[in-house]
Coordinates of C-alpha atoms and ligand atoms in Angstrom, one line a residue:
M1 CA -42.0 -38.3 -72.5
L2 CA -44.7 -39.1 -70.0
G3 CA -48.2 -37.7 -70.2
L4 CA -49.0 -34.9 -67.9
M5 CA -52.2 -36.3 -66.5
Q6 CA -53.0 -36.9 -62.8
D7 CA -52.0 -40.3 -61.5
Q8 CA -54.4 -42.2 -59.3
P9 CA -54.3 -45.9 -58.7
L10 CA -57.5 -47.8 -59.7
L11 CA -58.7 -48.8 -56.2
I12 CA -62.0 -50.5 -55.3
S13 CA -62.6 -48.1 -52.4
S14 CA -62.8 -45.2 -54.9
I15 CA -66.0 -46.8 -56.4
L16 CA -67.8 -46.7 -53.1
A17 CA -66.5 -43.2 -52.3
H18 CA -67.9 -42.0 -55.7
A19 CA -71.3 -43.7 -55.1
A20 CA -71.6 -42.1 -51.6
R21 CA -70.6 -38.6 -52.9
H22 CA -72.5 -38.6 -56.2
H23 CA -75.3 -41.1 -55.8
P24 CA -76.0 -40.8 -52.0
K25 CA -79.6 -41.9 -52.4
G26 CA -78.8 -45.0 -54.5
E27 CA -80.3 -47.9 -52.5
I28 CA -79.1 -51.3 -51.2
V29 CA -82.1 -53.4 -50.3
S30 CA -81.5 -56.8 -48.8
K31 CA -83.7 -59.8 -48.0
T32 CA -82.1 -60.8 -44.7
V33 CA -81.5 -64.4 -43.5
E34 CA -84.0 -63.6 -40.8
G35 CA -86.6 -62.8 -43.5
D36 CA -87.1 -59.1 -43.2
L37 CA -86.2 -56.4 -45.8
H38 CA -83.3 -54.2 -44.9
R39 CA -82.8 -50.8 -46.7
T40 CA -79.8 -48.6 -46.8
T41 CA -78.1 -46.2 -49.2
Y42 CA -74.7 -45.5 -50.6
R43 CA -74.4 -42.5 -48.3
D44 CA -75.1 -44.6 -45.3
I45 CA -73.2 -47.8 -46.2
E46 CA -69.9 -46.1 -47.0
P47 CA -69.1 -45.1 -43.4
R48 CA -70.2 -48.7 -42.4
C49 CA -67.6 -50.0 -44.8
R50 CA -64.9 -47.8 -43.1
R51 CA -66.2 -49.1 -39.8
A52 CA -65.8 -52.6 -41.1
A53 CA -62.2 -51.8 -41.9
R54 CA -61.6 -50.7 -38.3
M55 CA -63.3 -53.9 -37.1
L56 CA -60.9 -55.9 -39.2
Q57 CA -57.9 -54.0 -37.8
R58 CA -59.2 -54.8 -34.3
L59 CA -59.3 -58.4 -35.3
G60 CA -55.7 -58.2 -36.2
V61 CA -56.2 -58.4 -39.9
Q62 CA -53.2 -57.1 -41.8
P63 CA -52.9 -56.0 -45.5
D64 CA -52.6 -59.1 -47.8
D65 CA -54.3 -61.3 -45.1
R66 CA -57.1 -63.5 -46.5
V67 CA -60.5 -62.9 -44.9
A68 CA -63.2 -65.4 -45.9
T69 CA -66.9 -64.8 -46.4
L70 CA -69.5 -67.6 -46.6
A71 CA -72.6 -65.5 -47.3
W72 CA -75.6 -64.7 -49.4
N73 CA -76.0 -61.5 -51.3
S74 CA -76.7 -58.8 -48.6
F75 CA -75.7 -55.4 -47.4
R76 CA -73.3 -56.9 -44.8
H77 CA -71.6 -58.9 -47.5
L78 CA -71.2 -55.7 -49.5
E79 CA -69.7 -54.0 -46.4
L80 CA -67.2 -56.8 -46.2
Y81 CA -66.4 -56.6 -49.9
Y82 CA -65.4 -53.0 -49.5
G83 CA -64.1 -53.1 -46.0
I84 CA -61.7 -56.0 -46.6
S85 CA -60.3 -54.9 -50.0
G86 CA -60.4 -51.2 -49.1
M87 CA -57.9 -51.8 -46.2
G88 CA -55.6 -53.8 -48.5
A89 CA -56.6 -57.3 -47.3
I90 CA -58.1 -60.0 -49.6
C91 CA -61.8 -60.9 -49.6
H92 CA -62.0 -64.7 -50.1
T93 CA -65.6 -65.5 -51.1
I94 CA -66.5 -69.2 -50.4
N95 CA -69.2 -71.1 -52.2
P96 CA -71.3 -72.8 -49.5
R97 CA -72.5 -75.4 -52.1
L98 CA -69.0 -76.9 -52.2
S99 CA -68.5 -80.3 -50.4
P100 CA -67.3 -79.9 -46.8
A101 CA -64.0 -81.5 -47.8
D102 CA -63.5 -78.9 -50.5
L103 CA -64.5 -76.2 -48.1
A104 CA -61.9 -77.1 -45.5
Y105 CA -59.4 -77.5 -48.3
I106 CA -59.8 -74.0 -49.6
I107 CA -59.9 -72.4 -46.2
N108 CA -56.6 -74.1 -45.5
H109 CA -55.1 -73.4 -48.9
A110 CA -56.0 -69.7 -48.6
E111 CA -54.8 -69.6 -45.0
D112 CA -57.9 -67.5 -44.1
V113 CA -57.4 -65.6 -40.8
V114 CA -61.1 -64.7 -40.1
L115 CA -64.3 -66.1 -41.5
F116 CA -67.5 -64.1 -41.8
L117 CA -70.6 -66.1 -42.4
D118 CA -74.4 -66.0 -42.5
T119 CA -76.2 -67.9 -39.7
T120 CA -77.6 -70.3 -42.3
F121 CA -74.1 -71.8 -42.5
A122 CA -73.6 -72.5 -38.8
P123 CA -74.0 -76.3 -39.3
L124 CA -71.5 -76.2 -42.2
I125 CA -68.8 -74.5 -40.2
A126 CA -69.5 -76.6 -37.2
A127 CA -68.9 -79.7 -39.4
V128 CA -65.6 -78.5 -41.0
A129 CA -64.0 -76.4 -38.2
K130 CA -62.1 -79.4 -36.9
D131 CA -60.5 -79.9 -40.3
V132 CA -59.4 -76.2 -40.5
R133 CA -55.9 -75.4 -39.5
T134 CA -54.9 -72.8 -36.9
S135 CA -54.6 -69.8 -39.3
L136 CA -58.3 -69.3 -38.7
R137 CA -58.5 -67.3 -35.5
A138 CA -62.1 -66.1 -35.5
V139 CA -65.5 -67.0 -36.9
V140 CA -67.9 -64.0 -37.1
F141 CA -71.7 -64.5 -37.7
M142 CA -73.0 -61.7 -39.9
T143 CA -76.0 -60.9 -37.6
E144 CA -77.1 -59.2 -34.4
R145 CA -76.6 -60.6 -30.9
A146 CA -80.2 -61.9 -30.7
H147 CA -79.7 -64.2 -33.7
M148 CA -76.3 -65.7 -32.8
P149 CA -76.1 -69.4 -33.3
D150 CA -74.6 -71.5 -30.5
I151 CA -71.9 -73.7 -32.0
A152 CA -68.8 -75.3 -30.6
L153 CA -65.5 -74.3 -32.2
P154 CA -62.0 -75.8 -31.7
M155 CA -59.7 -74.1 -29.1
G156 CA -58.2 -70.9 -30.3
M157 CA -61.1 -70.0 -32.7
D158 CA -63.3 -67.2 -31.4
L159 CA -67.0 -67.1 -32.0
L160 CA -68.0 -63.4 -32.6
C161 CA -71.0 -61.3 -33.5
Y162 CA -70.8 -58.9 -36.5
E163 CA -73.0 -56.1 -35.2
D164 CA -71.3 -56.2 -31.7
L165 CA -68.0 -55.8 -33.4
M166 CA -69.3 -53.0 -35.6
V167 CA -70.7 -51.1 -32.6
A168 CA -67.3 -51.4 -30.9
A169 CA -65.4 -50.1 -34.0
D170 CA -65.5 -46.5 -35.1
E171 CA -65.6 -45.0 -38.6
D172 CA -62.7 -42.6 -38.2
Y173 CA -60.9 -44.4 -41.0
A174 CA -59.7 -43.0 -44.3
W175 CA -59.3 -45.3 -47.2
P176 CA -55.6 -45.8 -47.8
S177 CA -53.9 -45.5 -51.2
F178 CA -51.7 -48.3 -52.5
D179 CA -50.5 -50.0 -55.7
E180 CA -53.5 -50.8 -57.9
H181 CA -52.0 -54.2 -58.6
T182 CA -52.6 -55.2 -55.0
A183 CA -54.7 -58.3 -54.6
A184 CA -58.3 -57.6 -53.6
A185 CA -60.4 -60.7 -53.9
L186 CA -59.9 -64.5 -54.1
C187 CA -62.4 -66.9 -55.6
Y188 CA -61.8 -70.7 -56.1
T189 CA -63.1 -72.4 -59.2
S190 CA -65.7 -75.0 -58.6
G191 CA -63.2 -77.8 -59.2
T192 CA -65.2 -80.2 -61.3
T193 CA -61.9 -82.0 -62.0
G194 CA -59.1 -82.0 -59.5
K195 CA -58.8 -79.6 -56.5
P196 CA -60.3 -76.1 -56.6
K197 CA -57.9 -73.4 -57.8
G198 CA -57.8 -69.8 -56.5
V199 CA -58.2 -66.9 -58.9
L200 CA -56.8 -63.8 -57.3
Y201 CA -58.3 -60.5 -58.6
S202 CA -56.5 -57.2 -58.2
H203 CA -57.9 -53.8 -57.6
R204 CA -56.9 -52.8 -61.1
S205 CA -58.5 -55.8 -62.8
T206 CA -61.7 -55.4 -60.8
V207 CA -62.1 -51.7 -61.5
L208 CA -61.4 -52.1 -65.2
H209 CA -63.8 -55.1 -65.4
A210 CA -66.5 -52.9 -63.8
F211 CA -65.8 -50.1 -66.3
A212 CA -66.1 -52.5 -69.2
S213 CA -69.2 -54.2 -67.8
N214 CA -70.8 -50.7 -67.9
M215 CA -70.2 -50.2 -71.6
A216 CA -73.4 -49.8 -73.6
D217 CA -72.9 -53.1 -75.5
V218 CA -72.1 -55.0 -72.4
I219 CA -74.4 -55.0 -69.2
G220 CA -74.4 -51.2 -69.4
L221 CA -75.9 -50.3 -66.1
R222 CA -77.3 -46.8 -65.5
A223 CA -78.0 -44.7 -62.4
A224 CA -81.8 -45.3 -62.8
D225 CA -81.3 -49.1 -62.9
R226 CA -82.3 -51.3 -60.0
V227 CA -80.2 -54.4 -60.3
L228 CA -80.9 -57.8 -58.7
P229 CA -77.9 -60.0 -58.8
V230 CA -79.2 -63.6 -58.6
V231 CA -75.7 -64.7 -59.3
P232 CA -74.2 -65.1 -55.8
M233 CA -71.5 -62.9 -54.4
F234 CA -69.7 -66.1 -53.5
H235 CA -69.3 -67.0 -57.2
V236 CA -67.0 -64.7 -59.3
N237 CA -68.1 -61.6 -57.3
A238 CA -71.7 -61.8 -58.5
W239 CA -70.3 -61.1 -62.0
G240 CA -68.9 -57.8 -60.8
T241 CA -72.3 -56.2 -60.0
P242 CA -71.3 -55.1 -56.5
Y243 CA -68.7 -52.9 -58.2
S244 CA -70.4 -52.0 -61.5
A245 CA -73.7 -50.9 -59.8
P246 CA -72.2 -48.3 -57.3
M247 CA -69.8 -47.2 -60.1
V248 CA -72.9 -45.7 -61.9
G249 CA -75.1 -45.2 -58.9
A250 CA -77.5 -48.0 -59.8
S251 CA -79.4 -49.5 -56.8
L252 CA -78.7 -53.1 -55.7
I253 CA -81.5 -55.4 -54.7
M254 CA -80.0 -58.3 -52.7
P255 CA -82.1 -61.5 -52.7
G256 CA -80.4 -63.3 -49.8
R257 CA -81.0 -67.0 -50.0
H258 CA -84.5 -66.8 -51.6
L259 CA -83.8 -67.7 -55.2
D260 CA -87.0 -69.6 -56.1
G261 CA -89.4 -68.3 -58.7
A262 CA -92.1 -67.0 -56.3
S263 CA -89.6 -65.1 -54.1
L264 CA -87.8 -63.6 -57.0
T265 CA -91.1 -62.5 -58.6
K266 CA -92.2 -60.8 -55.4
L267 CA -88.9 -59.0 -54.8
M268 CA -88.6 -57.9 -58.4
N269 CA -92.1 -56.4 -58.4
D270 CA -91.9 -54.9 -54.9
E271 CA -88.5 -53.3 -55.5
R272 CA -89.1 -52.3 -59.1
V273 CA -86.1 -54.2 -60.4
T274 CA -85.1 -53.3 -64.0
L275 CA -82.3 -55.8 -64.6
S276 CA -81.2 -59.1 -63.2
A277 CA -78.4 -61.6 -63.8
G278 CA -78.0 -65.3 -63.3
V279 CA -77.5 -68.8 -64.7
P280 CA -80.1 -70.5 -66.9
T281 CA -81.5 -72.9 -64.1
V282 CA -82.6 -69.8 -62.1
W283 CA -84.5 -68.4 -65.1
L284 CA -86.1 -71.8 -65.9
G285 CA -87.4 -71.9 -62.3
L286 CA -88.7 -68.3 -62.6
L287 CA -90.3 -69.1 -66.0
N288 CA -92.1 -72.1 -64.6
H289 CA -93.4 -70.0 -61.7
L290 CA -94.7 -67.2 -63.9
R291 CA -96.4 -69.7 -66.2
A292 CA -98.0 -71.6 -63.4
S293 CA -99.1 -68.6 -61.3
G294 CA -100.0 -66.3 -64.2
E295 CA -98.0 -63.5 -62.5
R296 CA -96.1 -60.9 -64.5
L297 CA -92.9 -59.0 -63.9
H298 CA -93.9 -55.3 -64.2
T299 CA -90.6 -53.4 -64.2
V300 CA -87.9 -55.8 -65.5
K301 CA -86.4 -54.8 -68.8
S302 CA -83.6 -57.4 -69.2
F303 CA -81.9 -60.5 -67.9
V304 CA -78.2 -61.3 -68.3
I305 CA -77.8 -65.0 -68.7
G306 CA -74.5 -66.8 -68.6
G307 CA -72.6 -69.5 -66.7
S308 CA -74.1 -72.2 -69.0
A309 CA -75.5 -72.0 -72.5
C310 CA -78.8 -70.2 -72.6
P311 CA -81.5 -72.5 -74.0
R312 CA -83.6 -71.1 -76.8
L313 CA -86.7 -71.5 -74.7
L314 CA -85.6 -68.7 -72.4
F315 CA -85.0 -66.3 -75.3
E316 CA -88.4 -67.1 -76.8
A317 CA -90.5 -67.2 -73.6
F318 CA -89.1 -64.1 -71.9
D319 CA -89.1 -62.1 -75.2
K320 CA -92.5 -63.1 -76.5
E321 CA -94.5 -63.8 -73.4
Y322 CA -93.1 -61.3 -71.0
G323 CA -91.4 -58.5 -73.1
I324 CA -88.0 -59.0 -71.3
R325 CA -84.8 -58.9 -73.3
I326 CA -82.3 -61.7 -72.7
D327 CA -78.6 -60.9 -73.0
H328 CA -76.3 -63.9 -73.5
A329 CA -72.8 -63.6 -72.0
W330 CA -69.9 -65.9 -71.5
G331 CA -67.2 -65.8 -69.0
M332 CA -65.4 -67.7 -66.2
S333 CA -63.9 -67.2 -62.8
E334 CA -60.5 -66.8 -64.5
L335 CA -61.9 -63.9 -66.5
S336 CA -63.5 -61.9 -63.6
P337 CA -65.9 -63.2 -65.3
L338 CA -66.9 -61.3 -68.4
G339 CA -65.2 -62.4 -71.7
T340 CA -67.9 -62.0 -74.4
Y341 CA -71.3 -60.3 -74.6
N342 CA -73.9 -60.8 -77.3
A343 CA -75.0 -57.4 -78.6
P344 CA -75.9 -56.6 -82.2
K345 CA -73.6 -55.1 -84.9
P346 CA -74.8 -53.2 -87.9
A347 CA -74.1 -56.3 -90.0
N348 CA -76.8 -58.2 -88.2
A349 CA -79.1 -55.6 -86.8
D350 CA -81.8 -56.5 -89.3
L351 CA -81.8 -60.3 -88.8
A352 CA -85.1 -61.9 -87.9
G353 CA -86.7 -65.3 -87.2
E354 CA -84.4 -68.3 -87.2
E355 CA -81.3 -66.4 -88.2
L356 CA -81.7 -64.0 -85.3
M357 CA -82.3 -66.8 -82.9
R358 CA -79.1 -68.6 -84.1
L359 CA -77.2 -65.4 -83.5
R360 CA -78.6 -64.9 -80.0
E361 CA -77.7 -68.5 -79.0
K362 CA -74.1 -67.6 -79.6
Q363 CA -72.1 -66.4 -76.5
G364 CA -71.2 -63.1 -78.0
R365 CA -68.3 -61.0 -79.2
S366 CA -65.1 -59.9 -77.5
I367 CA -65.4 -56.9 -75.1
F368 CA -62.6 -54.4 -75.3
G369 CA -60.1 -55.5 -72.7
V370 CA -60.3 -59.3 -73.5
D371 CA -59.1 -60.8 -76.8
M372 CA -59.8 -64.4 -77.8
R373 CA -58.7 -67.0 -80.4
I374 CA -59.4 -70.6 -81.3
V375 CA -56.6 -73.1 -81.9
D376 CA -56.3 -76.7 -82.9
D377 CA -54.6 -79.5 -80.8
E378 CA -51.2 -78.3 -81.9
G379 CA -51.9 -74.6 -81.0
R380 CA -52.3 -73.4 -84.5
E381 CA -54.9 -70.6 -84.8
L382 CA -58.1 -71.6 -86.6
P383 CA -60.2 -69.5 -89.0
W384 CA -63.2 -67.4 -87.9
D385 CA -65.8 -69.1 -90.2
G386 CA -68.5 -70.0 -87.6
T387 CA -68.0 -73.7 -88.5
V388 CA -64.5 -74.9 -87.5
S389 CA -64.3 -75.4 -83.7
G390 CA -61.2 -75.3 -81.6
H391 CA -59.8 -74.7 -78.1
L392 CA -60.8 -71.2 -76.9
Q393 CA -58.1 -69.1 -75.5
S394 CA -58.2 -65.6 -73.9
R395 CA -55.9 -62.8 -72.8
G396 CA -56.5 -59.4 -71.4
L397 CA -56.8 -56.9 -68.6
W398 CA -58.8 -59.0 -66.2
V399 CA -57.7 -62.5 -67.3
C400 CA -55.9 -64.8 -64.8
N401 CA -52.1 -65.0 -65.1
S402 CA -51.5 -67.7 -62.6
Y403 CA -53.5 -69.4 -59.7
F404 CA -53.1 -68.5 -56.1
G405 CA -50.0 -70.2 -54.7
G406 CA -48.7 -70.9 -58.2
T407 CA -45.9 -69.2 -60.0
A408 CA -46.3 -66.2 -62.3
G409 CA -47.7 -67.1 -65.7
D410 CA -48.2 -70.7 -65.0
A411 CA -51.9 -70.6 -66.1
L412 CA -50.8 -69.5 -69.6
T413 CA -49.7 -71.0 -72.9
P414 CA -46.0 -70.3 -73.8
D415 CA -47.2 -67.4 -75.9
G416 CA -49.2 -65.8 -73.1
W417 CA -52.8 -66.9 -73.6
F418 CA -55.1 -68.5 -71.1
A419 CA -56.6 -71.8 -72.2
T420 CA -60.2 -71.6 -71.1
G421 CA -61.0 -75.4 -71.4
D422 CA -63.9 -74.5 -73.7
V423 CA -64.3 -75.5 -77.3
A424 CA -65.8 -72.9 -79.6
T425 CA -66.4 -71.5 -83.1
I426 CA -66.0 -67.8 -84.0
D427 CA -67.8 -66.5 -87.0
A428 CA -66.8 -63.9 -89.5
D429 CA -68.4 -61.1 -87.5
G430 CA -66.5 -62.1 -84.4
Y431 CA -69.3 -63.9 -82.5
M432 CA -68.1 -66.8 -80.5
E433 CA -70.2 -69.9 -79.8
I434 CA -69.3 -72.5 -77.2
T435 CA -69.8 -76.0 -78.5
D436 CA -68.5 -77.8 -75.5
R437 CA -66.2 -78.0 -72.5
S438 CA -63.1 -79.8 -73.9
K439 CA -63.6 -82.6 -71.4
D440 CA -67.3 -83.0 -72.5
V441 CA -66.6 -83.2 -76.3
I442 CA -68.1 -86.2 -78.0
K443 CA -65.8 -87.7 -80.6
S444 CA -67.8 -90.0 -82.8
G445 CA -65.8 -91.8 -85.5
G446 CA -63.1 -89.2 -85.1
E447 CA -65.5 -86.2 -85.6
W448 CA -66.6 -83.8 -82.9
I449 CA -70.3 -83.4 -82.0
S450 CA -71.4 -80.4 -80.0
S451 CA -73.2 -81.5 -76.9
I452 CA -74.4 -77.9 -76.2
Q453 CA -76.2 -77.6 -79.6
L454 CA -77.9 -81.0 -79.0
E455 CA -78.9 -80.0 -75.5
N456 CA -80.3 -76.6 -76.7
L457 CA -82.5 -78.4 -79.3
A458 CA -83.8 -80.9 -76.8
M459 CA -84.6 -78.1 -74.3
S460 CA -86.7 -76.4 -77.1
H461 CA -89.1 -79.4 -77.1
P462 CA -92.2 -78.3 -75.3
D463 CA -92.3 -81.4 -73.0
V464 CA -88.7 -81.2 -71.9
A465 CA -87.8 -79.4 -68.6
E466 CA -84.0 -80.0 -68.7
A467 CA -81.7 -82.0 -70.9
A468 CA -78.0 -83.1 -71.0
I469 CA -76.0 -84.9 -73.6
I470 CA -73.1 -87.1 -72.6
A471 CA -70.5 -89.1 -74.6
A472 CA -71.5 -92.7 -74.2
R473 CA -69.0 -95.4 -75.1
H474 CA -69.7 -97.1 -78.4
E475 CA -68.2 -100.3 -79.9
K476 CA -68.0 -99.0 -83.5
W477 CA -67.9 -95.2 -83.2
D478 CA -65.9 -94.9 -80.0
E479 CA -68.4 -92.4 -78.5
R480 CA -72.0 -91.5 -79.4
P481 CA -74.3 -88.9 -77.9
L482 CA -76.7 -90.1 -75.3
L483 CA -79.6 -87.8 -74.4
I484 CA -80.7 -87.6 -70.7
V485 CA -84.0 -85.8 -70.2
V486 CA -86.1 -84.5 -67.3
P487 CA -89.7 -84.4 -68.7
R488 CA -91.8 -81.3 -67.8
E489 CA -94.1 -82.0 -64.9
G490 CA -97.1 -84.2 -65.8
R491 CA -95.8 -84.9 -69.3
T492 CA -94.6 -88.2 -70.8
I493 CA -92.4 -88.2 -73.8
D494 CA -92.1 -90.7 -76.5
K495 CA -88.5 -91.6 -77.2
A496 CA -88.8 -92.0 -80.9
A497 CA -90.8 -88.8 -81.3
L498 CA -88.1 -86.9 -79.3
L499 CA -85.3 -88.2 -81.4
S500 CA -87.2 -87.4 -84.6
F501 CA -87.4 -83.8 -83.3
Y502 CA -83.7 -83.5 -84.3
E503 CA -84.3 -84.5 -87.9
G504 CA -83.6 -81.7 -90.3
K505 CA -82.1 -79.6 -87.5
V506 CA -78.7 -81.3 -87.2
A507 CA -76.6 -83.7 -89.4
K508 CA -78.1 -87.2 -89.2
W509 CA -75.0 -88.6 -87.6
W510 CA -75.3 -86.1 -84.7
I511 CA -78.7 -87.5 -83.6
P512 CA -78.4 -89.2 -80.2
D513 CA -78.4 -93.0 -80.1
D514 CA -80.8 -93.2 -77.2
V515 CA -82.7 -91.2 -74.6
V516 CA -82.9 -91.9 -70.8
F517 CA -85.5 -90.2 -68.7
V518 CA -84.7 -89.1 -65.1
S519 CA -86.5 -87.1 -62.5
E520 CA -83.7 -84.6 -62.0
L521 CA -80.2 -83.7 -63.2
P522 CA -77.3 -83.3 -60.8
H523 CA -75.9 -79.7 -60.6
T524 CA -72.5 -78.4 -59.6
A525 CA -72.0 -75.8 -56.8
T526 CA -72.3 -73.1 -59.5
G527 CA -75.5 -74.4 -61.1
K528 CA -74.0 -76.2 -64.1
V529 CA -75.1 -79.7 -65.0
Q530 CA -72.7 -82.2 -63.5
K531 CA -71.7 -84.1 -66.6
L532 CA -69.0 -86.1 -64.7
A533 CA -71.7 -87.6 -62.5
L534 CA -73.9 -88.4 -65.5
R535 CA -71.0 -90.0 -67.3
T536 CA -70.2 -92.1 -64.3
E537 CA -73.7 -93.4 -64.3
W538 CA -74.6 -93.6 -68.0
A539 CA -71.3 -93.9 -70.0
N540 CA -71.8 -97.6 -70.6
H541 CA -75.5 -97.3 -71.5
L542 CA -74.9 -98.1 -75.2
V543 CA -72.4 -101.0 -74.7
A544 CA -73.9 -102.8 -71.7
G545 CA -75.7 -106.1 -72.3
Ligands
AMP601 P1 -67.1 -70.7 -63.8 O1 -65.6 -70.4 -63.8 O2 -67.5 -71.6 -62.7 O3 -67.9 -69.5 -63.9 O4 -67.3 -71.5 -65.1 C1 -66.9 -71.1 -66.4 C2 -67.4 -72.0 -67.5 O5 -68.8 -71.9 -67.6 C3 -66.9 -71.6 -68.8 O6 -65.6 -72.0 -69.1 C4 -67.9 -72.3 -69.7 O7 -67.6 -73.7 -69.9 C5 -69.2 -72.2 -68.9 N1 -70.0 -71.0 -69.4 C6 -70.0 -69.8 -68.9 N2 -70.9 -69.0 -69.6 C7 -71.4 -69.8 -70.6 C8 -72.3 -69.6 -71.7 N3 -73.0 -68.5 -71.9 N4 -72.6 -70.7 -72.5 C9 -71.9 -71.8 -72.3 N5 -71.1 -72.1 -71.3 C10 -70.8 -71.1 -70.5

């Protein structure tokens, strides 16, 4: 017997329709590329999103077509998120920090038909347009006529102005209803190894992820929140905030391209931001700015940090010096992205000092909707004792099943789990801790050493600005940890003193064999330290000569 409840598909357009009807005054404030501050509300943006759907129809966009965006976080990007998916097409967000070759590759692979972009990226598209195949019919700059860049495009590719098209379209459009499993958004992984792969989110997975993200022990947004996603809308949908914020009526503060400490501080204070989310490098930049300028953040209550392991320094500094709570989360493009979130349980609510810090450094526990397990090289499940590490696998309601252009289930193990490529421990309370990417693991004399734990310790040294550990080749042990350090500005660090900093904190045989000092570390398009580049440069450091 079937239940006797109403049946409505989980569609992304319903989130915005709800926000416009029940939170009409919720704000979307955007720092534009031109430098001014644009303000709108859910009431006013919803008809603009319907107008955007009409504009797409006039451009010949059909359901299932891929429509690309190359843009910062802004109200126009939000209009496209809803306009494109709301009409049944697929919003393909492109990371502008990818190499031009990868950019052309993914536009071709996705067979994008229209590309919407910020004027900042005019040189980028001018450079790659010749390598883009003919599926791309139009390039639309997300600006007004007065700011249109003048670039040459290949024959058959129109150069258009967003606001002109919006004026020409009308808003007499009603959101259509369709199967909730329909594809809504496409995001390519940063592709540190091999070609980027497309993760294709559905309406259903996106709406469920937004619900889950709004649970109290997850990001838990509320109507009174003013959320500043530093994490870009071109990387895993800004961790779902463009959906989770309107779902509860929270205001969105869009920083555009200004992500440095000074700009973020000003925007957060001016716009009374309560919560923000981003990768550790952003918060390190913000912390440096606050310390150097003496400024404070007056309204921020918490930061969500993920994408890379959150160094201890950030927990300590923001908590103690600024009264801002840091929430540690783990996820990946293939998980929409949220997989775990670090929130207390009764069993650990009273922890303090070092024990509490160790708990907070972990990436968190499973959120309802995503399960996880750790397995050994043969795929046998490993115990949850907080010590044994293994390959982390996930499955759930917003976990990738196969990549765009692949065949159903081809991203999964034979028994239906997604292999994350991370290596982790899980403790008896269910808290998972990432120890490495499997390709970054250091195998010294047959035993694994966690590069993340060693990096975190190095980063807690007062004179270290940033640190990375790589596996360096070693004649006797095969591989040994090598510490690569960027000293804090104006400081010099003594090698031996830095290495002795590890004593008593990790097993003796984990202590790195050497330290190299550099002026900066290379980062990937999504803000992670580029270990591959470091390995290419330093892997022979311990064997050379
Ligand atoms: P991406 O798909 O680009 O978002 O990258 C996902 C990867 O980032 C994961 O598989 C992890 O290796 C890493 N990652 C994400 N969050 C964390 C975290 N809190 N701590 C450590 N690594 C993380």
